[in-house]
Amino acid sequence: MSSGIEHVLNELRRFDPPAEFVANARVNSRAEYDALYKDSIDDPEAFWAKMAGELDWSRKWDRVLDDSNPPFYKWFEGGKINASYNCLDRHLGTWRKNKAAIIWEGEPGESRTLTYQELHRQVCKCANALKGLGICKGDRVTIYMPMIPELVIAMLACARIGATHSIIFGGFSANALIDRNQDAQAKLVITADGGYRRGAIVDLKGAVDEALPKCPTVEKVLVVERTKKGCAMQAGRDIWWHDAVDSASADCPAEELDAEHPLFILYTSGSTGKPKGILHSTGGYLLGAYLTSKYVFDLRDEDTYWCTADIGWVTGHSYICYGILSNGATSVMYEGAPNHPTPGRFWEIIEKYKVNIFYTAPTAIRAFLKWGDQWPKAHDLSSLRLLGTVGEPINPEAWMWYREAIGGNRCPIVDTWWQTETGSILITTLPGAMAGKPGSAGLPFFGVQPQVVTEEGEPVEGMHSGMLVIRSPWPSMLRTLYGDDDRFKEVYWSKYEKQGWYFTGDGAFRDKDGYFMIIGRIDDVINVSGHRLGTMEIESALVSHPLVAEAAVVGFPHELKGQGICAFVSVPTGVNVGEKDKITLREHVAKEIGALAKPDQIRFTDALPKTRSGKIMRRLLRDIASGIETKGDTTTLEDFSVLAKLREDKEA
Ligand code: PRX
């Protein structure tokens, strides 16, 4: 953590938003933010009631917040609402009915635009098709798809009929599908015959076929024909999208759902091996996504907005689909890789669609920085007026490059801190109201009360880092871990149970201006290219291979990915291992979890450093993987020779 603090202390640059931006911004001064923030904290119920009034409810709530049974908070009880209605129908009676809702670009270069009216029509047809396949309110549907418009259509169709969707990132493997389908007890899987990634086809349907024998609850598979390269279709189980959806009726009124009705489950990594099914509600979640989209991105009707995330992650849920469409804005969606066919692809897309607001991840920015200025320079990026980042801490060098090379020194940058669990952005700068500082997320969004505290829960004052907690509930907070209330309490609420605070799992630092700088995870979660991976998950994948006796996985600083994965692996006695076994193990992890979890380094060792009580000393391994001298206490180490050997065995 210390290096992060040093860098924030040395970071004196701050950039006020340009006057033209401020002149038209929704919140255009610090004083206005302060007043709104104060209102939201002094009387949260009145504030949230007022904001919730901007959504369309079929029945108004009886009570804004029920906090009688913490941490199981309920928001807008008695209220009836539908997320799909709020993203679609409510725009149809306005001039927006023929406005582009989604502008889609396929990796091979196709372009499709769906107006609000057309998207609504497709969603209704899909919703009716789902009903025809036996899907009812409350059922779980997993979605395992490429970034094509049918993905948004499928999620809004689920929301329309009250089925809870669980989207699984297309880069995850068949095994990840098994875990998630089993945990969610999914009834239907929606997938495609494939999707394009860097010119190759990702065989999504193949992974579904491999997973389904172990997913007894799944009855049907709905398959979009994206690539037309053909795939096996199992009679009685698999149905083509074009057969089921195209012929379905376009008349499907949105179900009136309780505000607390579960909108989606999204699995994310935690410190233990089993992914956590983060459960989000309908009303509170939608309000958070809607309001942050409006204020943080300063969304206006004439904007073309592009978030480059995959909808398989929460960023895509909130800031490609729910938050953006509920505002009636135009959302660009791109199927493929940032560097296909050239590292200029993103800039080409910005120029082509005249994108005004661009939201991406630090890992992508670092890659672009490395690929060089010539790529953005070859394109007209003058349409851009606001830039955003999300997913991991951004190093000041990358921040400055983003500002200069992409933003032409004219666009404010919003560094947005939030989590799958929080549903929407909790800490950031509001672009017209406050200065941006390289590497700092900023101030709390309305209604959010973050605090940096010590292990014991004492507020940290001055130039020290500590644990980041949120002191009071907010509407888009997770409601529980699907099917596991105890784990929900344990993971997020037990550390500061007495105070009733939500524990984020992140370390943070608050500077003299009150800005929060997020240092990163303090648990056994590593953040690889903005994607959370649990070290335990990767360790379990490794030990399931016969070459592995024991494994310990740690993160280390990585130039492009933020953090890389280093696996220390001890092999069974008598087994000889070499370079090719490292490849075998990497492939094994890719098969068990997905390519994103492949270790960057594998170090074979006879033994792992342990305490006398047998606990692996990860702190030491982290130092070794990062190539730094171990400063901390090693007196509890059982066998000192292990350490020396591990250091010798450096990987190139
Ligand atoms: O460690 C923080 C980091 O990403 C974690 C949340 O990951 P996930 O649930 O996958 O959601 C990512 C997209 C919201 C956080 O606990 N993180 C997220 N945004 C930032 C960040 N770290 C620093 N700065 C950010 N802006």
XYZ file of C-alpha atoms and ligand atoms in Angstrom:
678
model
C 0.000 0.000 0.000
C 2.834 2.413 0.789
C 3.910 3.039 -2.802
C 0.412 4.211 -3.634
C 0.451 6.740 -0.841
C 3.836 8.085 -1.828
C 2.591 8.670 -5.301
C -0.516 10.521 -4.246
C 1.526 12.711 -1.948
C 3.776 13.617 -4.841
C 0.912 14.176 -7.227
C 0.145 17.859 -7.201
C -1.454 18.228 -10.607
C -5.125 19.061 -10.740
C -7.215 19.929 -13.737
C -10.295 22.083 -13.539
C -12.968 21.420 -16.142
C -12.845 23.852 -19.076
C -15.258 26.798 -18.979
C -17.309 25.520 -21.965
C -17.875 22.225 -20.188
C -18.863 23.907 -16.953
C -21.256 26.269 -18.710
C -23.487 23.393 -19.838
C -22.873 20.849 -17.085
C -25.709 19.411 -15.024
C -23.869 20.200 -11.827
C -21.575 23.077 -12.587
C -19.942 24.167 -9.381
C -18.504 22.697 -6.255
C -21.043 24.695 -4.268
C -23.910 23.071 -6.157
C -22.463 19.599 -5.561
C -21.927 20.396 -1.882
C -25.524 21.531 -1.484
C -26.948 18.475 -3.256
C -24.643 16.153 -1.340
C -25.635 17.757 1.954
C -29.323 17.290 1.155
C -28.707 13.649 0.301
C -26.990 12.996 3.633
C -29.167 15.159 5.887
C -32.391 13.605 4.715
C -31.620 10.571 2.556
C -35.211 9.400 2.334
C -36.452 12.715 1.006
C -33.536 12.901 -1.421
C -34.016 9.378 -2.790
C -37.777 9.806 -2.987
C -37.289 12.894 -5.121
C -34.757 11.171 -7.386
C -36.834 8.009 -7.683
C -39.636 10.219 -8.968
C -37.644 10.565 -12.201
C -38.273 6.883 -12.966
C -41.642 5.490 -14.068
C -43.403 3.491 -11.365
C -46.665 1.663 -11.923
C -47.306 1.971 -8.198
C -45.598 4.405 -5.888
C -43.675 2.997 -2.914
C -45.046 3.092 0.619
C -41.696 3.530 2.262
C -38.299 4.630 0.885
C -36.006 2.588 3.128
C -36.738 -0.275 5.449
C -33.686 -0.612 7.686
C -35.331 -2.691 10.390
C -33.328 -5.821 9.603
C -29.773 -4.836 8.682
C -27.880 -5.723 6.548
C -30.975 -6.795 4.620
C -32.053 -3.336 3.570
C -35.144 -2.844 1.447
C -35.751 0.124 -0.774
C -39.016 1.497 -2.130
C -41.163 -1.229 -0.621
C -44.658 -1.376 -1.967
C -43.476 0.255 -5.193
C -44.041 -1.512 -8.518
C -41.643 -0.956 -11.353
C -40.173 -2.630 -14.424
C -36.603 -1.986 -15.595
C -37.344 -2.850 -19.217
C -40.296 -0.434 -19.225
C -38.042 2.308 -17.876
C -35.380 1.614 -20.495
C -37.819 1.390 -23.407
C -41.530 2.077 -23.180
C -41.235 5.361 -21.403
C -39.333 6.832 -24.333
C -41.850 5.693 -26.922
C -44.349 8.393 -26.181
C -41.677 11.048 -26.725
C -39.620 12.265 -29.685
C -37.013 9.716 -28.665
C -39.002 6.862 -30.159
C -36.909 7.023 -33.314
C -33.687 7.953 -31.563
C -30.840 5.422 -31.718
C -30.820 3.386 -28.530
C -27.983 1.123 -29.621
C -25.417 1.661 -32.329
C -23.606 -1.596 -32.758
C -20.365 -2.363 -34.509
C -19.366 -5.973 -35.140
C -15.729 -6.893 -35.084
C -15.706 -7.774 -38.797
C -17.056 -4.265 -39.456
C -20.849 -4.515 -39.726
C -22.962 -1.771 -38.236
C -26.523 -1.957 -36.873
C -28.629 0.760 -35.315
C -31.649 -0.035 -33.185
C -33.969 2.830 -32.391
C -35.851 2.789 -29.106
C -38.938 1.666 -30.989
C -37.124 -1.168 -32.732
C -35.346 -2.276 -29.573
C -38.679 -2.308 -27.772
C -40.202 -4.448 -30.526
C -37.342 -6.952 -30.383
C -37.420 -7.107 -26.594
C -41.179 -7.784 -26.597
C -40.784 -10.557 -29.152
C -37.945 -12.102 -27.193
C -39.952 -11.839 -23.956
C -42.834 -13.693 -25.579
C -40.416 -16.309 -26.913
C -39.070 -16.804 -23.393
C -42.592 -17.299 -22.100
C -43.125 -19.813 -24.888
C -40.091 -21.717 -23.621
C -41.701 -21.945 -20.207
C -39.838 -19.106 -18.504
C -41.862 -17.441 -15.763
C -41.370 -14.598 -13.342
C -38.722 -15.579 -10.784
C -36.939 -18.126 -13.004
C -33.217 -17.721 -13.611
C -31.845 -17.404 -17.124
C -28.123 -17.472 -17.860
C -26.832 -15.478 -20.791
C -23.511 -16.455 -22.369
C -23.170 -14.336 -25.450
C -20.882 -12.196 -27.549
C -21.306 -8.426 -27.531
C -24.170 -8.303 -30.014
C -27.502 -6.446 -29.738
C -29.284 -9.727 -28.927
C -27.460 -9.702 -25.600
C -29.158 -6.452 -24.587
C -32.433 -7.696 -26.068
C -32.178 -10.881 -23.995
C -31.440 -9.097 -20.737
C -34.257 -6.589 -21.196
C -36.615 -9.410 -22.185
C -35.827 -11.200 -18.920
C -36.354 -7.960 -16.998
C -39.637 -7.453 -18.811
C -41.185 -10.691 -17.585
C -39.468 -10.740 -14.194
C -37.012 -13.544 -14.944
C -33.682 -12.958 -13.196
C -30.758 -12.900 -15.613
C -27.268 -14.025 -14.847
C -24.790 -13.026 -17.508
C -21.622 -15.042 -17.802
C -18.680 -13.364 -19.487
C -17.953 -15.017 -22.853
C -14.292 -15.460 -21.878
C -15.155 -17.885 -19.096
C -14.828 -21.604 -19.674
C -17.337 -24.455 -19.652
C -16.429 -25.189 -16.040
C -17.296 -21.654 -14.976
C -20.632 -22.141 -16.721
C -21.282 -25.297 -14.724
C -20.661 -23.599 -11.367
C -22.828 -20.634 -12.182
C -25.682 -22.570 -13.755
C -25.757 -24.898 -10.801
C -25.607 -22.173 -8.206
C -28.307 -20.091 -9.905
C -30.365 -23.190 -10.772
C -30.857 -21.739 -14.207
C -33.698 -23.016 -16.354
C -32.579 -21.587 -19.680
C -29.265 -20.634 -21.274
C -29.169 -18.020 -24.026
C -26.059 -18.205 -26.184
C -24.811 -17.880 -29.765
C -23.116 -20.075 -32.338
C -20.039 -17.966 -31.639
C -18.696 -14.450 -31.466
C -15.748 -12.683 -33.052
C -12.636 -11.894 -31.080
C -9.430 -10.794 -32.761
C -10.556 -12.327 -36.010
C -11.194 -15.765 -34.503
C -14.508 -17.269 -33.503
C -15.137 -17.927 -29.822
C -17.037 -21.199 -29.615
C -19.654 -20.291 -27.030
C -22.130 -22.980 -27.991
C -19.383 -25.620 -27.747
C -18.728 -24.566 -24.150
C -22.460 -24.703 -23.366
C -22.677 -28.221 -24.832
C -19.742 -29.285 -22.690
C -21.230 -27.773 -19.539
C -24.864 -28.824 -19.785
C -24.551 -32.523 -18.863
C -23.608 -31.186 -15.418
C -26.367 -28.580 -15.254
C -29.505 -30.596 -14.532
C -31.785 -27.599 -14.019
C -31.229 -26.241 -17.535
C -34.066 -27.333 -19.803
C -33.549 -25.336 -22.983
C -30.893 -23.446 -24.892
C -31.755 -20.488 -27.098
C -29.086 -19.931 -29.754
C -28.452 -16.770 -31.780
C -26.958 -17.389 -35.188
C -24.146 -14.840 -35.144
C -21.341 -16.364 -37.176
C -23.323 -18.812 -39.333
C -20.378 -21.187 -39.094
C -22.673 -23.930 -37.900
C -22.971 -25.643 -34.541
C -24.502 -28.814 -33.167
C -28.142 -28.413 -32.123
C -29.559 -30.969 -29.728
C -33.121 -31.858 -30.699
C -35.675 -31.005 -28.028
C -33.221 -28.855 -26.089
C -31.688 -26.302 -28.452
C -33.769 -23.725 -30.306
C -32.578 -21.133 -32.786
C -33.310 -17.559 -31.760
C -34.634 -16.766 -35.250
C -37.129 -19.610 -35.006
C -38.403 -18.697 -31.546
C -38.131 -14.898 -31.549
C -38.805 -13.788 -35.102
C -42.252 -15.327 -35.183
C -43.250 -14.270 -31.644
C -45.785 -11.531 -31.028
C -44.430 -8.017 -30.495
C -47.071 -7.349 -27.880
C -45.792 -7.989 -24.387
C -46.763 -5.583 -21.620
C -44.091 -5.205 -18.962
C -44.753 -7.126 -15.767
C -45.373 -4.902 -12.760
C -42.702 -6.027 -10.341
C -41.981 -5.291 -6.716
C -39.161 -2.797 -6.299
C -37.191 -5.513 -4.514
C -37.774 -8.117 -7.225
C -34.377 -9.633 -8.180
C -33.305 -8.136 -11.500
C -30.044 -9.999 -11.907
C -27.369 -12.153 -10.371
C -23.793 -11.483 -11.396
C -21.044 -13.810 -10.233
C -17.825 -12.293 -9.013
C -14.676 -13.564 -7.370
C -14.103 -13.440 -3.660
C -11.356 -14.594 -1.332
C -12.596 -18.159 -1.301
C -12.734 -20.538 -4.236
C -16.454 -20.263 -4.918
C -17.708 -17.276 -6.945
C -20.267 -15.100 -5.229
C -23.658 -14.558 -6.827
C -24.220 -10.836 -6.303
C -27.971 -10.252 -6.269
C -29.411 -6.929 -7.372
C -32.928 -5.616 -7.006
C -35.038 -3.839 -9.618
C -35.996 -0.431 -8.211
C -32.957 0.517 -6.155
C -30.467 -0.799 -8.694
C -32.150 0.994 -11.560
C -32.227 4.241 -9.634
C -28.487 4.057 -8.913
C -27.609 3.192 -12.516
C -29.939 5.874 -13.891
C -28.831 8.678 -11.621
C -25.083 8.088 -11.842
C -25.309 7.834 -15.653
C -27.089 11.154 -15.738
C -24.744 13.050 -13.421
C -21.358 11.367 -13.681
C -21.420 11.205 -17.467
C -23.342 14.457 -17.635
C -25.511 12.721 -20.231
C -27.461 14.883 -22.638
C -29.853 13.921 -25.364
C -27.522 14.830 -28.190
C -24.646 12.706 -26.837
C -23.313 9.539 -28.382
C -21.957 7.571 -25.481
C -19.620 4.589 -25.615
C -18.609 2.266 -22.816
C -16.106 -0.332 -24.010
C -16.778 -2.875 -21.247
C -18.203 -6.297 -21.941
C -21.753 -6.746 -20.655
C -20.473 -9.860 -18.901
C -19.136 -7.495 -16.227
C -21.130 -5.131 -14.064
C -19.873 -2.070 -15.934
C -21.694 -3.254 -19.032
C -24.880 -3.976 -17.068
C -25.064 -0.509 -15.551
C -23.361 1.658 -18.157
C -24.157 0.084 -21.503
C -27.649 -1.076 -20.709
C -29.693 -0.068 -17.659
C -28.287 3.343 -16.703
C -27.825 4.611 -20.225
C -31.083 3.389 -21.764
C -33.176 4.509 -18.790
C -31.835 7.998 -19.571
C -32.933 7.666 -23.198
C -29.362 8.087 -24.426
C -27.544 6.512 -27.371
C -25.249 3.657 -26.388
C -22.514 2.430 -28.717
C -21.717 -1.248 -28.431
C -18.668 -2.911 -29.995
C -18.238 -6.640 -30.319
C -14.515 -7.163 -30.598
C -10.979 -6.475 -29.511
C -9.458 -2.976 -29.227
C -6.568 -3.877 -31.518
C -8.308 -5.691 -34.322
C -7.460 -5.362 -37.142
C -5.160 -2.557 -35.912
C -4.520 -0.734 -32.619
C -6.486 2.139 -34.115
C -9.853 0.372 -33.933
C -11.265 2.261 -30.944
C -10.269 5.638 -32.398
C -11.743 4.672 -35.732
C -15.049 3.875 -33.987
C -14.999 7.192 -32.115
C -14.471 9.045 -35.380
C -17.059 6.988 -37.256
C -19.910 7.507 -34.773
C -18.736 10.906 -33.470
C -18.628 9.604 -29.919
C -18.909 12.327 -27.262
C -18.449 10.374 -24.043
C -15.986 7.521 -23.815
C -15.674 5.163 -20.834
C -12.924 2.542 -20.689
C -10.475 0.773 -18.373
C -6.963 1.730 -17.254
C -5.586 -1.533 -18.630
C -6.767 -0.543 -22.119
C -5.343 2.953 -21.707
C -1.957 1.527 -20.742
C -1.984 -0.758 -23.776
C -2.836 2.158 -26.086
C -0.107 4.256 -24.516
C 2.341 1.504 -25.331
C 1.098 1.089 -28.895
C 1.833 4.766 -29.500
C 0.305 8.130 -30.323
C 0.257 7.496 -34.044
C -2.943 5.437 -33.712
C -5.172 8.051 -32.071
C -3.472 10.807 -34.081
C -4.656 9.234 -37.313
C -8.281 9.889 -36.315
C -10.468 12.872 -35.636
C -11.351 12.637 -31.955
C -12.686 16.162 -31.678
C -16.248 14.929 -30.960
C -15.146 13.750 -27.485
C -16.162 15.921 -24.558
C -15.817 13.620 -21.547
C -13.644 10.602 -20.696
C -14.099 8.003 -17.975
C -12.151 5.139 -16.434
C -13.179 2.234 -14.246
C -12.106 -1.083 -12.805
C -8.735 -0.509 -11.185
C -6.467 2.239 -10.002
C -5.105 4.314 -12.873
C -1.464 5.343 -12.735
C -0.896 9.092 -13.258
C 1.170 8.479 -16.404
C -1.734 6.675 -18.074
C -4.173 9.330 -16.816
C -2.075 12.110 -18.365
C -1.733 10.260 -21.654
C -5.497 9.698 -21.746
C -6.079 13.394 -21.124
C -3.614 14.566 -23.765
C -3.621 11.981 -26.536
C -7.334 11.119 -26.401
C -8.975 14.077 -24.687
C -6.900 16.734 -26.456
C -6.394 18.390 -23.036
C -9.993 19.513 -23.290
C -12.074 16.663 -21.830
C -12.541 16.157 -18.099
C -11.746 12.624 -16.915
C -14.024 10.881 -14.446
C -12.252 8.114 -12.541
C -15.181 6.087 -11.238
C -14.830 3.798 -8.235
C -17.435 1.161 -7.614
C -17.939 -2.613 -7.492
C -20.213 -5.361 -8.737
C -21.683 -5.208 -5.252
C -22.376 -1.479 -5.264
C -24.354 -1.633 -8.527
C -23.441 1.898 -9.509
C -20.641 4.454 -9.152
C -20.058 5.529 -5.539
C -16.942 7.693 -5.735
C -15.857 9.942 -8.587
C -15.509 13.554 -9.608
C -18.589 15.201 -11.082
C -17.108 16.507 -14.307
C -18.449 20.075 -14.313
C -18.189 20.623 -10.582
C -14.722 19.616 -9.463
C -11.141 19.248 -10.571
C -9.753 15.899 -11.665
C -6.503 14.666 -10.149
C -4.413 11.948 -11.805
C -4.815 8.709 -9.857
C -7.572 9.880 -7.515
C -11.180 8.728 -7.821
C -12.596 11.804 -6.090
C -15.570 12.525 -3.872
C -18.667 10.543 -2.920
C -21.703 10.498 -5.166
C -24.968 11.720 -3.673
C -26.152 9.722 -0.690
C -22.874 7.813 -0.315
C -20.907 7.972 2.938
C -17.452 6.488 2.466
C -14.920 6.501 5.270
C -11.311 5.359 5.587
C -10.881 3.486 8.857
C -8.337 1.401 10.756
C -8.696 -2.368 11.247
C -10.461 -1.572 14.516
C -12.852 0.870 12.914
C -11.316 4.152 13.985
C -11.575 6.856 11.322
C -8.171 7.510 9.751
C -7.240 11.152 9.651
C -4.360 12.739 7.805
C -2.009 11.141 5.361
C -2.632 7.488 6.128
C -4.321 4.719 4.295
C -6.867 2.367 5.719
C -9.862 0.228 4.905
C -12.613 1.729 2.834
C -16.094 1.311 4.313
C -19.481 2.741 3.393
C -21.340 3.933 6.412
C -24.928 3.928 5.297
C -27.047 1.970 2.811
C -27.650 3.170 -0.753
C -30.376 2.084 -3.184
C -28.256 0.107 -5.685
C -26.415 -1.939 -3.069
C -26.398 -5.728 -3.439
C -29.222 -7.375 -1.525
C -27.488 -10.647 -0.707
C -25.364 -13.396 -2.205
C -27.760 -15.596 -4.076
C -28.851 -18.433 -1.810
C -26.272 -17.592 0.848
C -27.352 -14.894 3.311
C -24.753 -16.063 5.824
C -21.866 -15.553 3.452
C -23.301 -12.145 2.534
C -23.204 -11.139 6.193
C -19.800 -12.650 6.739
C -18.038 -11.122 3.717
C -19.392 -7.587 3.818
C -20.849 -6.881 7.222
C -19.007 -8.885 9.883
C -15.760 -6.898 9.937
C -17.508 -3.744 11.162
C -20.623 -5.364 12.548
C -20.801 -3.145 15.585
C -20.812 -0.004 13.472
C -23.071 -1.481 10.782
C -20.713 -0.483 7.964
C -20.333 -2.114 4.585
C -16.766 -3.348 4.086
C -15.568 -2.837 0.515
C -12.456 -5.033 0.612
C -10.455 -2.088 -0.744
C -7.752 -0.003 0.833
C -7.979 3.748 0.310
C -6.382 7.021 1.178
C -8.069 10.366 1.630
C -6.093 13.454 0.686
C -6.201 16.966 2.122
C -9.060 17.936 -0.207
C -11.139 14.959 0.854
C -10.537 13.084 -2.406
C -10.476 9.313 -2.131
C -7.658 7.487 -3.793
C -8.276 3.778 -4.087
C -5.199 1.702 -3.466
C -6.625 -1.703 -4.326
C -7.839 -4.909 -2.763
C -6.632 -5.847 0.652
C -8.031 -9.378 0.545
C -6.981 -12.316 -1.588
C -8.521 -10.896 -4.704
C -6.329 -9.780 -7.577
C -7.366 -7.264 -10.153
C -6.140 -8.381 -13.563
C -6.969 -5.882 -16.304
C -9.834 -4.608 -14.196
C -11.217 -8.127 -13.719
C -11.468 -9.547 -10.275
C -10.032 -12.981 -9.702
C -9.812 -14.812 -6.407
C -6.411 -16.335 -5.692
C -8.188 -19.339 -4.166
C -10.106 -19.958 -7.379
C -6.884 -20.164 -9.357
C -5.238 -22.284 -6.672
C -8.100 -24.792 -6.726
C -7.853 -24.945 -10.508
C -4.123 -25.662 -10.237
C -4.349 -28.340 -7.565
C -6.940 -30.200 -9.602
C -4.056 -31.084 -11.965
C -1.959 -34.181 -11.136
C 1.310 -32.256 -11.538
C 0.433 -30.029 -8.612
C 0.770 -30.915 -4.943
C 0.221 -27.447 -3.546
C -0.229 -24.028 -5.074
C -0.164 -20.466 -3.829
C -1.238 -17.655 -6.115
C -0.393 -14.006 -5.588
C -0.615 -10.798 -7.582
C 2.352 -8.704 -8.651
C 2.534 -5.284 -10.344
C 2.149 -5.643 -14.104
C 2.865 -2.852 -16.562
C -0.244 -3.390 -18.682
C -2.674 -5.452 -16.660
C -2.298 -3.567 -13.380
C -1.703 -6.849 -11.620
C -0.347 -10.086 -13.011
C -0.825 -13.581 -11.631
C 2.111 -15.479 -10.162
C 1.612 -19.096 -9.133
C 4.028 -20.887 -6.833
C 3.553 -24.570 -7.405
C 5.030 -27.469 -5.495
C 5.012 -30.807 -7.290
C 4.523 -34.287 -5.862
C 7.749 -35.966 -4.714
C 9.607 -37.696 -7.471
C 7.966 -35.712 -10.275
C 10.260 -33.749 -12.577
C 8.879 -30.654 -14.187
C 10.081 -28.326 -16.911
C 9.041 -25.454 -19.157
C 6.452 -27.431 -21.067
C 4.651 -28.237 -17.833
C 4.191 -24.523 -17.247
C 2.331 -24.346 -20.545
C 0.265 -27.365 -19.553
C -0.708 -25.757 -16.273
C -1.561 -22.430 -17.899
C -3.837 -24.212 -20.339
C -5.351 -26.179 -17.490
C -6.282 -22.966 -15.638
C -7.712 -21.535 -18.860
C -9.891 -24.611 -19.196
C -11.004 -24.554 -15.573
C -11.751 -20.831 -15.310
C -11.027 -18.974 -18.541
C -8.075 -17.501 -20.414
C -8.084 -14.370 -18.253
C -7.026 -16.433 -15.222
C -3.894 -17.927 -16.864
C -0.892 -17.293 -14.597
C 1.697 -14.928 -16.080
C 4.385 -16.679 -14.090
C 4.579 -20.193 -12.760
C 7.390 -20.998 -10.359
C 7.989 -24.589 -9.441
C 9.292 -25.167 -5.969
C 9.914 -28.070 -3.610
C 8.083 -26.371 -0.786
C 6.066 -23.253 -0.046
C 7.058 -20.912 2.788
C 4.840 -21.676 5.744
C 4.446 -20.611 9.307
C 5.004 -23.197 11.990
C 1.260 -23.627 12.167
C 1.216 -24.497 8.467
C -0.178 -21.275 6.963
C 1.298 -20.235 3.649
C 3.054 -16.904 4.055
C 1.573 -15.095 1.107
C 3.102 -11.798 2.049
C 6.540 -13.265 1.399
C 5.421 -14.746 -1.877
C 4.006 -11.401 -2.934
C 7.361 -9.766 -2.251
C 9.185 -12.445 -4.188
C 6.800 -12.202 -7.149
C 7.149 -8.421 -7.146
C 10.939 -8.690 -6.940
C 11.181 -6.670 -3.741
C 13.106 -7.320 -0.567
C 11.020 -8.731 2.244
C 10.758 -6.043 4.880
C 8.278 -7.648 7.223
C 8.706 -10.100 10.021
C 9.822 -13.575 8.958
C 10.408 -15.020 12.398
C 7.382 -17.260 12.141
C 8.747 -18.903 9.003
C 9.224 -22.606 9.457
C 12.069 -23.254 7.015
C 14.253 -20.350 5.911
C 15.961 -22.231 3.103
C 12.640 -22.267 1.208
C 12.751 -18.494 0.842
C 16.270 -18.388 -0.509
C 15.463 -21.086 -3.042
C 12.350 -19.319 -4.261
C 14.317 -16.145 -4.873
C 16.960 -18.030 -6.835
C 14.360 -19.605 -9.043
C 13.436 -16.334 -10.762
C 11.356 -16.571 -13.835
C 12.529 -14.661 -16.897
O -10.608 -2.785 -6.146
C -11.616 -1.975 -6.700
C -11.461 -1.956 -8.208
O -12.301 -2.981 -8.707
C -12.989 -3.624 -7.617
C -14.378 -3.989 -8.068
O -14.301 -4.906 -9.104
P -15.616 -5.357 -9.863
O -16.641 -5.765 -8.884
O -15.197 -6.358 -10.870
O -16.136 -4.069 -10.564
C -15.350 -3.407 -11.485
C -16.151 -2.319 -12.145
C -16.935 -1.476 -11.248
C -12.972 -2.605 -6.523
O -13.175 -3.211 -5.267
N -11.877 -0.676 -8.788
C -13.015 -0.418 -9.465
N -13.024 0.858 -9.908
C -11.876 1.430 -9.491
C -11.145 0.449 -8.773
N -9.960 0.730 -8.211
C -9.487 1.986 -8.345
N -10.117 2.959 -9.021
C -11.308 2.732 -9.611
N -11.908 3.696 -10.299
